[in-house]
PDB file of C-alpha atoms in Angstrom:
ATOM      1  CA  MET A 356     -49.577 -29.317-136.111  1.00 51.00           C
ATOM      2  CA  PRO A 357     -52.772 -29.652-133.834  1.00 58.00           C
ATOM      3  CA  SER A 358     -54.235 -33.069-134.011  1.00 63.00           C
ATOM      4  CA  ILE A 359     -57.450 -33.415-135.030  1.00 64.00           C
ATOM      5  CA  ASN A 360     -59.923 -35.528-132.765  1.00 74.00           C
ATOM      6  CA  TYR A 361     -62.279 -37.200-135.533  1.00 75.00           C
ATOM      7  CA  LYS A 362     -65.155 -38.785-133.009  1.00 81.00           C
ATOM      8  CA  ASP A 363     -65.698 -34.930-131.840  1.00 83.00           C
ATOM      9  CA  GLU A 364     -66.368 -34.111-135.361  1.00 85.00           C
ATOM     10  CA  ILE A 365     -68.322 -36.785-136.502  1.00 88.00           C
ATOM     11  CA  ILE A 366     -70.128 -36.474-133.469  1.00 87.00           C
ATOM     12  CA  LYS A 367     -70.699 -32.636-134.046  1.00 87.00           C
ATOM     13  CA  VAL A 368     -71.791 -33.420-137.821  1.00 86.00           C
ATOM     14  CA  ILE A 369     -74.735 -36.035-136.237  1.00 89.00           C
ATOM     15  CA  LEU A 370     -75.884 -33.849-133.948  1.00 86.00           C
ATOM     16  CA  LEU A 371     -76.351 -31.092-136.606  1.00 85.00           C
ATOM     17  CA  LYS A 372     -77.931 -33.307-138.614  1.00 86.00           C
ATOM     18  CA  ILE A 373     -80.576 -34.296-136.021  1.00 85.00           C
ATOM     19  CA  ALA A 374     -81.297 -30.727-135.427  1.00 81.00           C
ATOM     20  CA  ILE A 375     -81.957 -29.852-139.131  1.00 82.00           C
ATOM     21  CA  ILE A 376     -84.241 -32.889-139.588  1.00 81.00           C
ATOM     22  CA  ILE A 377     -86.523 -31.891-136.142  1.00 79.00           C
ATOM     23  CA  LEU A 378     -86.610 -28.618-137.676  1.00 70.00           C
ATOM     24  CA  LEU A 379     -87.628 -29.365-141.004  1.00 71.00           C
ATOM     25  CA  PHE A 380     -90.201 -31.883-140.008  1.00 67.00           C
ATOM     26  CA  SER A 381     -91.775 -30.081-136.979  1.00 58.00           C
ATOM     27  CA  SER A 382     -94.928 -28.102-137.119  1.00 51.00           C
ATOM     28  CA  PRO A 383     -94.732 -24.389-136.406  1.00 54.00           C
ATOM     29  CA  VAL A 384     -96.216 -23.431-132.934  1.00 56.00           C
ATOM     30  CA  TYR A 385     -98.766 -20.650-133.292  1.00 66.00           C
ATOM     31  CA  ALA A 386    -100.184 -18.493-130.047  1.00 86.00           C
ATOM     32  CA  ILE A 387    -103.938 -18.367-129.404  1.00 93.00           C
ATOM     33  CA  ASN A 388    -105.169 -15.297-130.614  1.00 95.00           C
ATOM     34  CA  ILE A 389    -108.308 -13.723-129.741  1.00 97.00           C
ATOM     35  CA  ILE A 390    -110.214 -11.509-132.354  1.00 97.00           C
ATOM     36  CA  SER A 391    -113.263  -9.342-132.469  1.00 97.00           C
ATOM     37  CA  ASN A 392    -115.423  -7.811-134.875  1.00 96.00           C
ATOM     38  CA  ILE A 393    -114.133  -4.237-135.299  1.00 93.00           C
ATOM     39  CA  THR A 394    -117.172  -3.022-133.388  1.00 91.00           C
ATOM     40  CA  ALA A 395    -115.990  -4.179-130.244  1.00 91.00           C
ATOM     41  CA  ASP A 396    -113.782  -1.844-130.223  1.00 85.00           C
ATOM     42  CA  THR A 397    -111.656  -3.051-127.266  1.00 92.00           C
ATOM     43  CA  ALA A 398    -107.426  -3.827-127.338  1.00 93.00           C
ATOM     44  CA  SER A 399    -107.323  -5.820-124.258  1.00 95.00           C
ATOM     45  CA  LEU A 400    -109.084  -8.058-121.817  1.00 96.00           C
ATOM     46  CA  SER A 401    -108.257  -9.581-118.533  1.00 96.00           C
ATOM     47  CA  VAL A 402    -108.022 -13.021-118.184  1.00 96.00           C
ATOM     48  CA  ASN A 403    -111.463 -12.632-116.042  1.00 96.00           C
ATOM     49  CA  GLU A 404    -113.325 -10.651-118.490  1.00 97.00           C
ATOM     50  CA  LEU A 405    -112.746 -13.311-121.128  1.00 97.00           C
ATOM     51  CA  ARG A 406    -113.675 -15.981-118.551  1.00 96.00           C
ATOM     52  CA  ARG A 407    -117.139 -13.871-118.131  1.00 97.00           C
ATOM     53  CA  ILE A 408    -117.423 -13.632-121.548  1.00 97.00           C
ATOM     54  CA  TYR A 409    -117.168 -17.038-122.410  1.00 97.00           C
ATOM     55  CA  SER A 410    -119.062 -18.159-119.671  1.00 95.00           C
ATOM     56  CA  MET A 411    -121.872 -16.225-120.880  1.00 95.00           C
ATOM     57  CA  ARG A 412    -121.912 -13.855-117.729  1.00 94.00           C
ATOM     58  CA  GLN A 413    -120.981 -10.821-119.653  1.00 95.00           C
ATOM     59  CA  ALA A 414    -123.282  -9.811-122.650  1.00 94.00           C
ATOM     60  CA  HIS A 415    -122.169  -6.336-123.989  1.00 96.00           C
ATOM     61  CA  TRP A 416    -118.828  -4.749-124.572  1.00 95.00           C
ATOM     62  CA  LYS A 417    -117.886  -1.492-123.051  1.00 93.00           C
ATOM     63  CA  ASN A 418    -119.844   0.359-125.959  1.00 93.00           C
ATOM     64  CA  GLY A 419    -122.988  -1.296-125.127  1.00 94.00           C
ATOM     65  CA  THR A 420    -122.843  -3.694-128.036  1.00 95.00           C
ATOM     66  CA  PRO A 421    -124.452  -7.114-127.266  1.00 96.00           C
ATOM     67  CA  ILE A 422    -121.339  -9.837-127.653  1.00 97.00           C
ATOM     68  CA  VAL A 423    -121.829 -12.708-130.038  1.00 97.00           C
ATOM     69  CA  VAL A 424    -119.381 -15.820-128.729  1.00 98.00           C
ATOM     70  CA  TYR A 425    -118.115 -18.057-131.322  1.00 98.00           C
ATOM     71  CA  VAL A 426    -116.522 -21.071-130.927  1.00 98.00           C
ATOM     72  CA  LEU A 427    -114.704 -24.166-132.414  1.00 97.00           C
ATOM     73  CA  ALA A 428    -116.331 -27.854-131.470  1.00 96.00           C
ATOM     74  CA  SER A 429    -115.128 -29.164-127.776  1.00 94.00           C
ATOM     75  CA  LYS A 430    -113.223 -31.775-129.124  1.00 95.00           C
ATOM     76  CA  SER A 431    -111.166 -29.304-131.532  1.00 96.00           C
ATOM     77  CA  PRO A 432    -107.438 -29.386-130.530  1.00 96.00           C
ATOM     78  CA  LEU A 433    -107.775 -25.431-130.990  1.00 96.00           C
ATOM     79  CA  HIS A 434    -110.406 -25.209-128.573  1.00 97.00           C
ATOM     80  CA  GLN A 435    -108.996 -27.435-126.104  1.00 96.00           C
ATOM     81  CA  LYS A 436    -105.868 -25.216-126.387  1.00 96.00           C
ATOM     82  CA  PHE A 437    -107.999 -22.185-125.736  1.00 97.00           C
ATOM     83  CA  CYS A 438    -109.813 -23.230-122.728  1.00 97.00           C
ATOM     84  CA  LYS A 439    -106.741 -24.399-121.064  1.00 96.00           C
ATOM     85  CA  GLU A 440    -104.126 -21.709-121.995  1.00 95.00           C
ATOM     86  CA  GLN A 441    -106.425 -18.377-122.253  1.00 96.00           C
ATOM     87  CA  LEU A 442    -109.326 -19.367-119.870  1.00 96.00           C
ATOM     88  CA  ARG A 443    -107.735 -21.283-117.829  1.00 94.00           C
ATOM     89  CA  LEU A 444    -110.293 -23.911-117.390  1.00 95.00           C
ATOM     90  CA  PHE A 445    -110.837 -27.095-118.850  1.00 95.00           C
ATOM     91  CA  PRO A 446    -113.087 -28.032-121.806  1.00 96.00           C
ATOM     92  CA  TYR A 447    -115.701 -29.829-119.813  1.00 95.00           C
ATOM     93  CA  GLN A 448    -116.046 -27.233-117.388  1.00 96.00           C
ATOM     94  CA  LEU A 449    -116.874 -24.551-119.986  1.00 96.00           C
ATOM     95  CA  ASP A 450    -119.567 -27.348-121.389  1.00 96.00           C
ATOM     96  CA  ARG A 451    -121.142 -27.913-117.947  1.00 96.00           C
ATOM     97  CA  ILE A 452    -121.523 -23.809-117.628  1.00 95.00           C
ATOM     98  CA  TRP A 453    -122.873 -23.862-121.343  1.00 95.00           C
ATOM     99  CA  ASN A 454    -125.190 -26.656-120.683  1.00 95.00           C
ATOM    100  CA  LYS A 455    -126.544 -25.101-117.451  1.00 95.00           C
ATOM    101  CA  LEU A 456    -127.438 -22.488-118.904  1.00 92.00           C
ATOM    102  CA  THR A 457    -128.988 -23.384-121.633  1.00 92.00           C
ATOM    103  CA  PHE A 458    -130.838 -26.168-119.877  1.00 93.00           C
ATOM    104  CA  SER A 459    -132.347 -24.012-117.318  1.00 93.00           C
ATOM    105  CA  GLY A 460    -133.614 -21.426-119.592  1.00 91.00           C
ATOM    106  CA  TYR A 461    -131.439 -18.527-118.456  1.00 88.00           C
ATOM    107  CA  GLY A 462    -129.035 -18.276-121.417  1.00 87.00           C
ATOM    108  CA  VAL A 463    -127.803 -19.671-124.657  1.00 89.00           C
ATOM    109  CA  ALA A 464    -124.446 -21.368-125.549  1.00 92.00           C
ATOM    110  CA  PRO A 465    -122.056 -19.955-127.778  1.00 97.00           C
ATOM    111  CA  ILE A 466    -122.531 -20.331-131.624  1.00 97.00           C
ATOM    112  CA  GLU A 467    -120.495 -23.323-132.654  1.00 97.00           C
ATOM    113  CA  VAL A 468    -118.606 -23.282-136.270  1.00 97.00           C
ATOM    114  CA  ALA A 469    -116.822 -25.840-138.057  1.00 96.00           C
ATOM    115  CA  SER A 470    -113.573 -24.977-138.679  1.00 95.00           C
ATOM    116  CA  GLU A 471    -111.073 -22.043-137.991  1.00 94.00           C
ATOM    117  CA  SER A 472    -111.920 -20.263-141.277  1.00 92.00           C
ATOM    118  CA  GLU A 473    -115.842 -20.176-141.004  1.00 95.00           C
ATOM    119  CA  LEU A 474    -114.823 -18.618-137.190  1.00 96.00           C
ATOM    120  CA  ILE A 475    -113.345 -15.792-138.740  1.00 94.00           C
ATOM    121  CA  LYS A 476    -115.970 -15.067-141.348  1.00 94.00           C
ATOM    122  CA  ALA A 477    -118.756 -14.935-138.748  1.00 96.00           C
ATOM    123  CA  ILE A 478    -116.163 -12.779-136.597  1.00 96.00           C
ATOM    124  CA  LYS A 479    -116.112 -10.281-139.811  1.00 94.00           C
ATOM    125  CA  SER A 480    -119.737 -10.148-140.352  1.00 96.00           C
ATOM    126  CA  THR A 481    -121.197 -10.513-136.876  1.00 97.00           C
ATOM    127  CA  LYS A 482    -121.437  -7.077-134.932  1.00 97.00           C
ATOM    128  CA  GLY A 483    -120.059  -7.357-131.436  1.00 96.00           C
ATOM    129  CA  ALA A 484    -118.535 -11.031-132.149  1.00 97.00           C
ATOM    130  CA  ILE A 485    -115.651 -12.587-130.177  1.00 98.00           C
ATOM    131  CA  GLY A 486    -113.613 -15.725-131.059  1.00 97.00           C
ATOM    132  CA  TYR A 487    -110.319 -17.158-131.188  1.00 97.00           C
ATOM    133  CA  VAL A 488    -107.801 -18.398-133.916  1.00 95.00           C
ATOM    134  CA  GLU A 489    -103.957 -19.868-133.859  1.00 92.00           C
ATOM    135  CA  ASN A 490    -103.068 -18.193-136.966  1.00 84.00           C
ATOM    136  CA  LEU A 491    -103.748 -14.551-137.716  1.00 84.00           C
ATOM    137  CA  SER A 492    -102.735 -14.739-141.449  1.00 79.00           C
ATOM    138  CA  GLU A 493    -106.402 -15.581-142.618  1.00 76.00           C
ATOM    139  CA  ALA A 494    -107.858 -13.046-139.889  1.00 80.00           C
ATOM    140  CA  LYS A 495    -107.976  -9.692-141.596  1.00 83.00           C
ATOM    141  CA  ASP A 496    -110.043  -6.949-140.877  1.00 90.00           C
ATOM    142  CA  VAL A 497    -110.699  -7.714-137.125  1.00 94.00           C
ATOM    143  CA  ASN A 498    -109.854  -6.365-133.823  1.00 94.00           C
ATOM    144  CA  VAL A 499    -107.125  -8.724-132.222  1.00 94.00           C
ATOM    145  CA  ILE A 500    -107.173  -8.252-128.713  1.00 95.00           C
ATOM    146  CA  LYS A 501    -104.480  -8.586-126.140  1.00 95.00           C
ATOM    147  CA  VAL A 502    -105.181 -10.753-122.900  1.00 95.00           C
ATOM    148  CA  THR A 503    -103.662  -9.412-119.952  1.00 93.00           C
ATOM    149  CA  GLU A 504    -103.544 -10.910-116.449  1.00 86.00           C
TER     150      GLU A 504
END
Protein backbone atom coordinates (compact mmCIF):
# COMPACT_ATOMS: atom_id res chain seq x y z
CA MET A 1 0.00 0.00 0.00
CA PRO A 2 1.50 3.39 -1.02
CA SER A 3 2.12 5.90 1.73
CA ILE A 4 0.37 9.26 1.61
CA ASN A 5 2.44 12.36 2.19
CA TYR A 6 0.04 14.52 4.17
CA LYS A 7 2.25 17.63 4.00
CA ASP A 8 2.06 17.68 0.18
CA GLU A 9 -1.70 17.18 0.24
CA ILE A 10 -2.20 20.01 2.76
CA ILE A 11 -0.04 22.35 0.67
CA LYS A 12 -2.06 21.50 -2.46
CA VAL A 13 -5.35 22.23 -0.66
CA ILE A 14 -4.06 25.55 0.71
CA LEU A 15 -2.81 26.64 -2.73
CA LEU A 16 -6.13 25.69 -4.29
CA LYS A 17 -8.02 27.74 -1.69
CA ILE A 18 -5.77 30.75 -2.28
CA ALA A 19 -6.32 30.50 -6.05
CA ILE A 20 -10.10 30.36 -5.58
CA ILE A 21 -10.06 33.39 -3.26
CA ILE A 22 -7.97 35.39 -5.75
CA LEU A 23 -10.36 34.54 -8.58
CA LEU A 24 -13.44 35.41 -6.54
CA PHE A 25 -12.20 38.79 -5.38
CA SER A 26 -10.36 40.00 -8.47
CA SER A 27 -12.14 42.40 -10.78
CA PRO A 28 -12.59 41.45 -14.41
CA VAL A 29 -10.09 42.89 -16.87
CA TYR A 30 -11.61 44.43 -19.96
CA ALA A 31 -9.87 45.56 -23.08
CA ILE A 32 -10.40 49.07 -24.33
CA ASN A 33 -12.67 49.17 -27.35
CA ILE A 34 -12.84 52.01 -29.84
CA ILE A 35 -16.40 52.72 -30.89
CA SER A 36 -17.96 55.12 -33.36
CA ASN A 37 -21.34 56.15 -34.60
CA ILE A 38 -22.49 53.83 -37.37
CA THR A 39 -22.16 56.70 -39.87
CA ALA A 40 -18.35 56.50 -39.56
CA ASP A 41 -18.48 53.31 -41.62
CA THR A 42 -14.96 52.10 -40.84
CA ALA A 43 -13.94 48.69 -39.53
CA SER A 44 -10.34 49.40 -38.56
CA LEU A 45 -7.88 52.19 -37.89
CA SER A 46 -4.12 52.09 -37.54
CA VAL A 47 -2.54 53.39 -34.35
CA ASN A 48 -1.30 56.41 -36.34
CA GLU A 49 -4.79 57.16 -37.70
CA LEU A 50 -6.26 56.90 -34.20
CA ARG A 51 -3.55 59.19 -32.86
CA ARG A 52 -4.25 61.72 -35.66
CA ILE A 53 -7.95 61.67 -34.80
CA TYR A 54 -7.37 62.18 -31.07
CA SER A 55 -4.75 64.87 -31.61
CA MET A 56 -7.40 66.62 -33.75
CA ARG A 57 -5.29 66.49 -36.93
CA GLN A 58 -7.76 64.31 -38.86
CA ALA A 59 -11.14 66.00 -39.05
CA HIS A 60 -13.09 63.73 -41.43
CA TRP A 61 -13.78 60.04 -41.90
CA LYS A 62 -12.90 58.45 -45.24
CA ASN A 63 -16.51 58.91 -46.37
CA GLY A 64 -16.31 62.67 -45.71
CA THR A 65 -18.33 62.73 -42.47
CA PRO A 66 -16.86 65.16 -39.89
CA ILE A 67 -15.28 63.40 -36.88
CA VAL A 68 -16.61 64.37 -33.44
CA VAL A 69 -14.25 63.19 -30.69
CA TYR A 70 -15.55 62.29 -27.23
CA VAL A 71 -13.34 61.60 -24.21
CA LEU A 72 -13.56 61.04 -20.48
CA ALA A 73 -11.83 63.36 -18.01
CA SER A 74 -8.04 63.27 -18.08
CA LYS A 75 -7.93 61.95 -14.51
CA SER A 76 -10.23 59.04 -15.38
CA PRO A 77 -8.45 55.66 -15.11
CA LEU A 78 -10.08 54.56 -18.37
CA HIS A 79 -8.86 57.69 -20.19
CA GLN A 80 -5.35 57.17 -18.87
CA LYS A 81 -5.41 53.52 -19.91
CA PHE A 82 -6.72 54.50 -23.36
CA CYS A 83 -3.94 57.05 -23.88
CA LYS A 84 -1.18 54.67 -22.83
CA GLU A 85 -2.44 51.47 -24.48
CA GLN A 86 -4.17 52.67 -27.63
CA LEU A 87 -2.54 56.01 -28.48
CA ARG A 88 0.82 55.16 -26.90
CA LEU A 89 0.92 58.64 -25.40
CA PHE A 90 0.77 59.89 -21.85
CA PRO A 91 -2.45 61.72 -20.96
CA TYR A 92 -0.56 64.95 -20.25
CA GLN A 93 0.87 64.87 -23.80
CA LEU A 94 -2.64 64.72 -25.25
CA ASP A 95 -3.78 67.52 -22.91
CA ARG A 96 -0.90 69.71 -24.16
CA ILE A 97 -1.90 69.13 -27.78
CA TRP A 98 -5.52 70.05 -27.04
CA ASN A 99 -4.55 73.12 -24.99
CA LYS A 100 -2.22 74.36 -27.73
CA LEU A 101 -4.97 74.00 -30.36
CA THR A 102 -7.58 75.67 -28.18
CA PHE A 103 -5.51 78.61 -26.94
CA SER A 104 -3.95 79.30 -30.34
CA GLY A 105 -7.38 79.39 -31.96
CA TYR A 106 -6.45 76.72 -34.53
CA GLY A 107 -8.77 74.06 -33.21
CA VAL A 108 -10.98 72.79 -30.46
CA ALA A 109 -10.51 70.16 -27.80
CA PRO A 110 -12.61 67.00 -27.82
CA ILE A 111 -15.95 66.91 -26.03
CA GLU A 112 -15.53 65.65 -22.48
CA VAL A 113 -18.28 63.56 -20.88
CA ALA A 114 -18.63 62.49 -17.27
CA SER A 115 -19.06 58.73 -17.59
CA GLU A 116 -18.74 55.77 -19.90
CA SER A 117 -22.52 55.50 -20.25
CA GLU A 118 -22.76 59.18 -21.26
CA LEU A 119 -20.02 58.58 -23.79
CA ILE A 120 -21.96 55.68 -25.32
CA LYS A 121 -25.14 57.78 -25.53
CA ALA A 122 -23.21 60.61 -27.20
CA ILE A 123 -21.60 58.25 -29.73
CA LYS A 124 -24.98 56.75 -30.63
CA SER A 125 -26.65 60.13 -31.12
CA THR A 126 -23.86 62.10 -32.84
CA LYS A 127 -23.12 61.58 -36.51
CA GLY A 128 -19.40 60.84 -37.06
CA ALA A 129 -18.64 60.47 -33.33
CA ILE A 130 -15.77 58.38 -31.94
CA GLY A 131 -14.93 57.33 -28.38
CA TYR A 132 -13.70 54.47 -26.25
CA VAL A 133 -15.24 52.10 -23.75
CA GLU A 134 -13.99 49.32 -21.57
CA ASN A 135 -17.13 47.23 -21.43
CA LEU A 136 -18.97 46.59 -24.68
CA SER A 137 -22.06 45.13 -23.00
CA GLU A 138 -23.72 48.58 -22.85
CA ALA A 139 -22.50 49.62 -26.28
CA LYS A 140 -25.25 48.45 -28.62
CA ASP A 141 -25.94 49.95 -32.06
CA VAL A 142 -22.43 51.36 -32.44
CA ASN A 143 -19.55 50.55 -34.75
CA VAL A 144 -16.66 48.72 -33.01
CA ILE A 145 -13.34 49.67 -34.61
CA LYS A 146 -10.36 47.35 -34.61
CA VAL A 147 -7.00 49.06 -34.02
CA THR A 148 -4.15 47.70 -36.15
CA GLU A 149 -0.44 48.37 -36.18
